[in-house]
Amino acid sequence: MRQDVFISGFGGQGALLAGNLLAYAAIIEGRNVSFFPSYGVEKRGGAAMCTVVIADGDVGSPIIGTPSFMIVLNQSSLDKYGAKVKPGGVCIVNSSLVSTEDFHRSDINIIEIPMNDIAMELGDARMVNMVGLGAYVEKSGAVSLSALEDGLKEVLPERNHRFIPANIMAIEAGARKAR
């Protein structure tokens, strides 16, 4: 088994937290993993992206030239990186903020999920990353939802553990929407 995903958005949307959580969930399940974060010099609002590679065997490189899966949280990420999705791959798009009207790829599966709207219905727009991650896990089967739940205890500082139930709800909502 080998899964790879590219997650991209702007700073503050939690792209790096989602990737880190996915990496921890894979480790919890006994898999090898590579997590490669990248972000702009800006604090909030700048570019933020990461790659995660999960495998039963060796993970060769953390760099993914043509990802099998992509989670796109904002318009500039789709515009800049959408063409890189591997033919036959999946692009999960935050349709609350992203228009696919000018994105013409008939060789990939585009899944539009109103991630911001779902996060707001759950009470916090900052959970957009968890909605997207839930959709990814549902479509890819890369890790189990229970491993993500366990991973939240590892990636969130203890002072934020009170937010774990809300994050679990967001992950589950994203998974339901992707079914």
C-alpha atoms as an extended CHARMM CRD file, in Angstrom:
* protein
*
       179  EXT
         1         1  MET       CA              0.0000000000        0.0000000000        0.0000000000  PROA      1               0.0000000000
         2         2  ARG       CA              1.1900000000        3.4860000000       -0.8760000000  PROA      2               0.0000000000
         3         3  GLN       CA             -0.8360000000        6.6810000000       -0.6300000000  PROA      3               0.0000000000
         4         4  ASP       CA              0.2350000000       10.2310000000       -1.2660000000  PROA      4               0.0000000000
         5         5  VAL       CA             -1.5770000000       13.5040000000       -0.8090000000  PROA      5               0.0000000000
         6         6  PHE       CA             -0.8010000000       17.1870000000       -1.3640000000  PROA      6               0.0000000000
         7         7  ILE       CA             -2.6930000000       19.6040000000        0.9130000000  PROA      7               0.0000000000
         8         8  SER       CA             -2.6800000000       23.3080000000        0.1250000000  PROA      8               0.0000000000
         9         9  GLY       CA             -4.3460000000       26.4750000000        1.3430000000  PROA      9               0.0000000000
        10        10  PHE       CA             -3.4730000000       29.7800000000        2.9190000000  PROA      10              0.0000000000
        11        11  GLY       CA             -1.9680000000       30.2230000000        6.3570000000  PROA      11              0.0000000000
        12        12  GLY       CA             -4.5800000000       29.8480000000        9.0650000000  PROA      12              0.0000000000
        13        13  GLN       CA             -6.6450000000       27.2070000000        7.2450000000  PROA      13              0.0000000000
        14        14  GLY       CA             -4.7640000000       24.3870000000        8.9260000000  PROA      14              0.0000000000
        15        15  ALA       CA             -3.2400000000       22.6410000000        5.9060000000  PROA      15              0.0000000000
        16        16  LEU       CA             -0.0970000000       21.7890000000        7.8790000000  PROA      16              0.0000000000
        17        17  LEU       CA             -2.0420000000       20.5920000000       10.9080000000  PROA      17              0.0000000000
        18        18  ALA       CA             -4.1070000000       18.3100000000        8.6570000000  PROA      18              0.0000000000
        19        19  GLY       CA             -0.9560000000       16.8300000000        7.1350000000  PROA      19              0.0000000000
        20        20  ASN       CA              0.6780000000       16.3840000000       10.5220000000  PROA      20              0.0000000000
        21        21  LEU       CA             -2.4390000000       14.6730000000       11.8670000000  PROA      21              0.0000000000
        22        22  LEU       CA             -2.5730000000       12.3510000000        8.8690000000  PROA      22              0.0000000000
        23        23  ALA       CA              1.0850000000       11.4440000000        9.4100000000  PROA      23              0.0000000000
        24        24  TYR       CA              0.4730000000       10.6400000000       13.0930000000  PROA      24              0.0000000000
        25        25  ALA       CA             -2.5740000000        8.5380000000       12.2170000000  PROA      25              0.0000000000
        26        26  ALA       CA             -0.4640000000        6.5180000000        9.7720000000  PROA      26              0.0000000000
        27        27  ILE       CA              2.2180000000        5.9900000000       12.4230000000  PROA      27              0.0000000000
        28        28  ILE       CA             -0.4450000000        4.8670000000       14.9080000000  PROA      28              0.0000000000
        29        29  GLU       CA             -1.5060000000        2.2550000000       12.3450000000  PROA      29              0.0000000000
        30        30  GLY       CA              2.0760000000        1.0280000000       12.0090000000  PROA      30              0.0000000000
        31        31  ARG       CA              2.8260000000        2.4440000000        8.5820000000  PROA      31              0.0000000000
        32        32  ASN       CA              5.8550000000        4.3140000000        7.3160000000  PROA      32              0.0000000000
        33        33  VAL       CA              5.2050000000        7.9570000000        6.6120000000  PROA      33              0.0000000000
        34        34  SER       CA              6.8070000000       11.1160000000        5.3300000000  PROA      34              0.0000000000
        35        35  PHE       CA              5.4090000000       14.5650000000        6.1470000000  PROA      35              0.0000000000
        36        36  PHE       CA              6.9060000000       17.5260000000        4.2900000000  PROA      36              0.0000000000
        37        37  PRO       CA              5.4980000000       20.9610000000        5.2640000000  PROA      37              0.0000000000
        38        38  SER       CA              6.1320000000       24.1910000000        3.3880000000  PROA      38              0.0000000000
        39        39  TYR       CA              4.8560000000       27.6780000000        4.0530000000  PROA      39              0.0000000000
        40        40  GLY       CA              5.4310000000       31.2840000000        3.0730000000  PROA      40              0.0000000000
        41        41  VAL       CA              7.0790000000       33.8660000000        5.2880000000  PROA      41              0.0000000000
        42        42  GLU       CA              3.7390000000       35.4880000000        6.0700000000  PROA      42              0.0000000000
        43        43  LYS       CA              2.0740000000       34.5650000000        9.3760000000  PROA      43              0.0000000000
        44        44  ARG       CA             -1.5380000000       34.2790000000        8.2310000000  PROA      44              0.0000000000
        45        45  GLY       CA             -2.8180000000       34.4590000000        4.7020000000  PROA      45              0.0000000000
        46        46  GLY       CA              0.3770000000       33.3140000000        2.9860000000  PROA      46              0.0000000000
        47        47  ALA       CA              0.7520000000       30.0450000000        1.1270000000  PROA      47              0.0000000000
        48        48  ALA       CA              0.8030000000       26.8580000000        3.2080000000  PROA      48              0.0000000000
        49        49  MET       CA              1.1480000000       23.3650000000        1.7870000000  PROA      49              0.0000000000
        50        50  CYS       CA              2.3940000000       19.9370000000        2.6780000000  PROA      50              0.0000000000
        51        51  THR       CA              2.8400000000       16.4910000000        1.2540000000  PROA      51              0.0000000000
        52        52  VAL       CA              2.2070000000       13.2440000000        3.0810000000  PROA      52              0.0000000000
        53        53  VAL       CA              3.3200000000        9.8590000000        1.8030000000  PROA      53              0.0000000000
        54        54  ILE       CA              2.0440000000        6.7420000000        3.5850000000  PROA      54              0.0000000000
        55        55  ALA       CA              3.3530000000        3.2720000000        2.7710000000  PROA      55              0.0000000000
        56        56  ASP       CA              3.5720000000       -0.2270000000        4.1390000000  PROA      56              0.0000000000
        57        57  GLY       CA              7.1430000000       -0.3890000000        2.7980000000  PROA      57              0.0000000000
        58        58  ASP       CA              9.8540000000        2.1920000000        2.3940000000  PROA      58              0.0000000000
        59        59  VAL       CA              8.9920000000        5.7970000000        1.6390000000  PROA      59              0.0000000000
        60        60  GLY       CA             11.4500000000        6.9640000000       -0.9840000000  PROA      60              0.0000000000
        61        61  SER       CA             10.9880000000       10.7210000000       -1.1070000000  PROA      61              0.0000000000
        62        62  PRO       CA              8.7150000000       13.2230000000        0.6190000000  PROA      62              0.0000000000
        63        63  ILE       CA              8.4590000000       15.1980000000       -2.6250000000  PROA      63              0.0000000000
        64        64  ILE       CA              5.4360000000       14.3760000000       -4.7710000000  PROA      64              0.0000000000
        65        65  GLY       CA              5.6030000000       15.6520000000       -8.3470000000  PROA      65              0.0000000000
        66        66  THR       CA              2.1960000000       14.3150000000       -9.3430000000  PROA      66              0.0000000000
        67        67  PRO       CA              0.0650000000       13.5090000000       -6.2970000000  PROA      67              0.0000000000
        68        68  SER       CA             -2.6620000000       10.8660000000       -6.4310000000  PROA      68              0.0000000000
        69        69  PHE       CA             -4.8020000000       12.9940000000       -4.1120000000  PROA      69              0.0000000000
        70        70  MET       CA             -4.9570000000       16.7220000000       -3.5560000000  PROA      70              0.0000000000
        71        71  ILE       CA             -6.9120000000       18.6840000000       -0.9610000000  PROA      71              0.0000000000
        72        72  VAL       CA             -7.3930000000       22.2820000000       -2.1100000000  PROA      72              0.0000000000
        73        73  LEU       CA             -8.5640000000       24.7640000000        0.5100000000  PROA      73              0.0000000000
        74        74  ASN       CA             -8.3750000000       28.0150000000       -1.5030000000  PROA      74              0.0000000000
        75        75  GLN       CA             -8.5740000000       29.2960000000       -5.0810000000  PROA      75              0.0000000000
        76        76  SER       CA             -4.9070000000       30.1530000000       -5.5400000000  PROA      76              0.0000000000
        77        77  SER       CA             -3.9550000000       26.5810000000       -4.6020000000  PROA      77              0.0000000000
        78        78  LEU       CA             -6.1850000000       25.1330000000       -7.3090000000  PROA      78              0.0000000000
        79        79  ASP       CA             -4.9340000000       27.6590000000       -9.8410000000  PROA      79              0.0000000000
        80        80  LYS       CA             -1.2860000000       26.9810000000       -9.0100000000  PROA      80              0.0000000000
        81        81  TYR       CA             -1.2370000000       23.2320000000       -8.2950000000  PROA      81              0.0000000000
        82        82  GLY       CA             -4.3690000000       21.6720000000       -9.8150000000  PROA      82              0.0000000000
        83        83  ALA       CA             -2.6160000000       20.6380000000      -13.0080000000  PROA      83              0.0000000000
        84        84  LYS       CA             -0.1970000000       18.4720000000      -11.0000000000  PROA      84              0.0000000000
        85        85  VAL       CA             -2.7670000000       15.8680000000       -9.9160000000  PROA      85              0.0000000000
        86        86  LYS       CA             -1.8960000000       12.5030000000      -11.4390000000  PROA      86              0.0000000000
        87        87  PRO       CA             -4.2530000000       11.3570000000      -14.2230000000  PROA      87              0.0000000000
        88        88  GLY       CA             -6.8100000000        9.0980000000      -12.5610000000  PROA      88              0.0000000000
        89        89  GLY       CA             -6.2490000000       10.9450000000       -9.2730000000  PROA      89              0.0000000000
        90        90  VAL       CA             -8.6380000000       12.8080000000       -7.0050000000  PROA      90              0.0000000000
        91        91  CYS       CA             -8.8410000000       16.5350000000       -6.2750000000  PROA      91              0.0000000000
        92        92  ILE       CA            -10.9400000000       17.4140000000       -3.2230000000  PROA      92              0.0000000000
        93        93  VAL       CA            -11.9380000000       21.0690000000       -3.5120000000  PROA      93              0.0000000000
        94        94  ASN       CA            -13.2840000000       23.4630000000       -0.8920000000  PROA      94              0.0000000000
        95        95  SER       CA            -16.2380000000       24.6740000000       -2.9670000000  PROA      95              0.0000000000
        96        96  SER       CA            -17.0520000000       27.3190000000       -0.3460000000  PROA      96              0.0000000000
        97        97  LEU       CA            -14.0270000000       29.3060000000       -1.5530000000  PROA      97              0.0000000000
        98        98  VAL       CA            -12.9500000000       27.6590000000       -4.7990000000  PROA      98              0.0000000000
        99        99  SER       CA            -14.5300000000       27.7770000000       -8.2290000000  PROA      99              0.0000000000
       100       100  THR       CA            -13.7440000000       24.9510000000      -10.6380000000  PROA      100             0.0000000000
       101       101  GLU       CA            -15.4100000000       26.7480000000      -13.5510000000  PROA      101             0.0000000000
       102       102  ASP       CA            -12.0560000000       27.4100000000      -15.2590000000  PROA      102             0.0000000000
       103       103  PHE       CA            -10.4360000000       24.1590000000      -14.1130000000  PROA      103             0.0000000000
       104       104  HSD       CA            -10.7120000000       21.6890000000      -16.9480000000  PROA      104             0.0000000000
       105       105  ARG       CA             -9.4370000000       18.2170000000      -16.0730000000  PROA      105             0.0000000000
       106       106  SER       CA            -11.5200000000       15.3310000000      -17.3760000000  PROA      106             0.0000000000
       107       107  ASP       CA             -8.8040000000       12.8270000000      -16.4020000000  PROA      107             0.0000000000
       108       108  ILE       CA             -9.2590000000       13.2010000000      -12.6290000000  PROA      108             0.0000000000
       109       109  ASN       CA            -12.1180000000       12.9120000000      -10.1590000000  PROA      109             0.0000000000
       110       110  ILE       CA            -13.0020000000       16.3590000000       -8.7910000000  PROA      110             0.0000000000
       111       111  ILE       CA            -14.9230000000       16.2420000000       -5.5320000000  PROA      111             0.0000000000
       112       112  GLU       CA            -16.4290000000       19.5520000000       -4.5010000000  PROA      112             0.0000000000
       113       113  ILE       CA            -17.2430000000       19.8820000000       -0.8150000000  PROA      113             0.0000000000
       114       114  PRO       CA            -18.3630000000       23.1450000000        0.8270000000  PROA      114             0.0000000000
       115       115  MET       CA            -15.7850000000       22.7840000000        3.5990000000  PROA      115             0.0000000000
       116       116  ASN       CA            -16.0960000000       26.2870000000        5.0370000000  PROA      116             0.0000000000
       117       117  ASP       CA            -19.8940000000       26.0470000000        5.0900000000  PROA      117             0.0000000000
       118       118  ILE       CA            -19.7410000000       22.6830000000        6.8890000000  PROA      118             0.0000000000
       119       119  ALA       CA            -17.1810000000       24.0120000000        9.3680000000  PROA      119             0.0000000000
       120       120  MET       CA            -19.3830000000       27.0450000000       10.0780000000  PROA      120             0.0000000000
       121       121  GLU       CA            -22.4230000000       24.8110000000       10.6010000000  PROA      121             0.0000000000
       122       122  LEU       CA            -20.3330000000       22.9640000000       13.1850000000  PROA      122             0.0000000000
       123       123  GLY       CA            -19.4840000000       26.2700000000       14.8510000000  PROA      123             0.0000000000
       124       124  ASP       CA            -15.9340000000       27.1290000000       13.7850000000  PROA      124             0.0000000000
       125       125  ALA       CA            -14.5050000000       28.0220000000       10.3570000000  PROA      125             0.0000000000
       126       126  ARG       CA            -11.0670000000       26.9140000000       11.5750000000  PROA      126             0.0000000000
       127       127  MET       CA            -12.1940000000       23.2810000000       11.2290000000  PROA      127             0.0000000000
       128       128  VAL       CA            -12.1640000000       23.5120000000        7.4170000000  PROA      128             0.0000000000
       129       129  ASN       CA             -8.9850000000       21.4200000000        7.4070000000  PROA      129             0.0000000000
       130       130  MET       CA            -10.6300000000       18.6000000000        9.3630000000  PROA      130             0.0000000000
       131       131  VAL       CA            -13.5950000000       18.5340000000        6.9800000000  PROA      131             0.0000000000
       132       132  GLY       CA            -11.1970000000       18.1740000000        4.0450000000  PROA      132             0.0000000000
       133       133  LEU       CA             -9.1640000000       15.5220000000        5.8370000000  PROA      133             0.0000000000
       134       134  GLY       CA            -12.3020000000       13.5080000000        6.5930000000  PROA      134             0.0000000000
       135       135  ALA       CA            -13.2530000000       13.5870000000        2.9090000000  PROA      135             0.0000000000
       136       136  TYR       CA             -9.7610000000       12.4640000000        1.9280000000  PROA      136             0.0000000000
       137       137  VAL       CA             -9.7260000000        9.5400000000        4.3490000000  PROA      137             0.0000000000
       138       138  GLU       CA            -13.1730000000        8.4460000000        3.1800000000  PROA      138             0.0000000000
       139       139  LYS       CA            -12.1100000000        8.4450000000       -0.4750000000  PROA      139             0.0000000000
       140       140  SER       CA             -8.5820000000        7.0820000000       -0.0590000000  PROA      140             0.0000000000
       141       141  GLY       CA             -8.8670000000        4.6480000000        2.8290000000  PROA      141             0.0000000000
       142       142  ALA       CA             -5.3090000000        5.7230000000        3.7300000000  PROA      142             0.0000000000
       143       143  VAL       CA             -5.9920000000        5.5650000000        7.4750000000  PROA      143             0.0000000000
       144       144  SER       CA             -8.9800000000        4.8590000000        9.6710000000  PROA      144             0.0000000000
       145       145  LEU       CA            -11.1240000000        7.5500000000       11.2340000000  PROA      145             0.0000000000
       146       146  SER       CA            -10.2790000000        6.1050000000       14.6570000000  PROA      146             0.0000000000
       147       147  ALA       CA             -6.5450000000        6.5910000000       13.9770000000  PROA      147             0.0000000000
       148       148  LEU       CA             -7.2580000000       10.2480000000       13.1610000000  PROA      148             0.0000000000
       149       149  GLU       CA             -9.1060000000       10.5640000000       16.4570000000  PROA      149             0.0000000000
       150       150  ASP       CA             -6.1560000000        9.0670000000       18.3300000000  PROA      150             0.0000000000
       151       151  GLY       CA             -3.7560000000       11.2810000000       16.3890000000  PROA      151             0.0000000000
       152       152  LEU       CA             -5.5260000000       14.4380000000       17.5420000000  PROA      152             0.0000000000
       153       153  LYS       CA             -4.2350000000       13.7670000000       21.0620000000  PROA      153             0.0000000000
       154       154  GLU       CA             -0.6940000000       13.7950000000       19.6690000000  PROA      154             0.0000000000
       155       155  VAL       CA             -0.8150000000       16.8290000000       17.3700000000  PROA      155             0.0000000000
       156       156  LEU       CA             -2.8800000000       19.1940000000       19.4780000000  PROA      156             0.0000000000
       157       157  PRO       CA             -1.2840000000       20.7470000000       22.5510000000  PROA      157             0.0000000000
       158       158  GLU       CA             -2.9070000000       19.5570000000       25.7570000000  PROA      158             0.0000000000
       159       159  ARG       CA             -4.4820000000       22.9740000000       26.3180000000  PROA      159             0.0000000000
       160       160  ASN       CA             -6.4560000000       22.4000000000       23.0810000000  PROA      160             0.0000000000
       161       161  HSD       CA             -7.6340000000       18.8600000000       23.8320000000  PROA      161             0.0000000000
       162       162  ARG       CA            -11.0490000000       20.3180000000       24.6640000000  PROA      162             0.0000000000
       163       163  PHE       CA            -11.4510000000       20.8820000000       20.8910000000  PROA      163             0.0000000000
       164       164  ILE       CA            -10.9380000000       17.2170000000       20.0150000000  PROA      164             0.0000000000
       165       165  PRO       CA            -14.6770000000       16.3230000000       20.0090000000  PROA      165             0.0000000000
       166       166  ALA       CA            -15.4260000000       19.2320000000       17.6370000000  PROA      166             0.0000000000
       167       167  ASN       CA            -12.5690000000       18.2030000000       15.3390000000  PROA      167             0.0000000000
       168       168  ILE       CA            -13.8550000000       14.6250000000       15.2960000000  PROA      168             0.0000000000
       169       169  MET       CA            -17.2980000000       15.9270000000       14.3070000000  PROA      169             0.0000000000
       170       170  ALA       CA            -15.6960000000       17.9050000000       11.4490000000  PROA      170             0.0000000000
       171       171  ILE       CA            -13.7350000000       14.8650000000       10.2440000000  PROA      171             0.0000000000
       172       172  GLU       CA            -16.8900000000       12.7440000000       10.3060000000  PROA      172             0.0000000000
       173       173  ALA       CA            -18.8700000000       15.4550000000        8.4820000000  PROA      173             0.0000000000
       174       174  GLY       CA            -16.2680000000       15.5930000000        5.7080000000  PROA      174             0.0000000000
       175       175  ALA       CA            -16.2820000000       11.8080000000        5.4080000000  PROA      175             0.0000000000
       176       176  ARG       CA            -20.0960000000       11.7410000000        5.1620000000  PROA      176             0.0000000000
       177       177  LYS       CA            -20.0960000000       14.4300000000        2.4810000000  PROA      177             0.0000000000
       178       178  ALA       CA            -17.5370000000       12.4890000000        0.4040000000  PROA      178             0.0000000000
       179       179  ARG       CA            -19.5720000000        9.2610000000        0.3920000000  PROA      179             0.0000000000
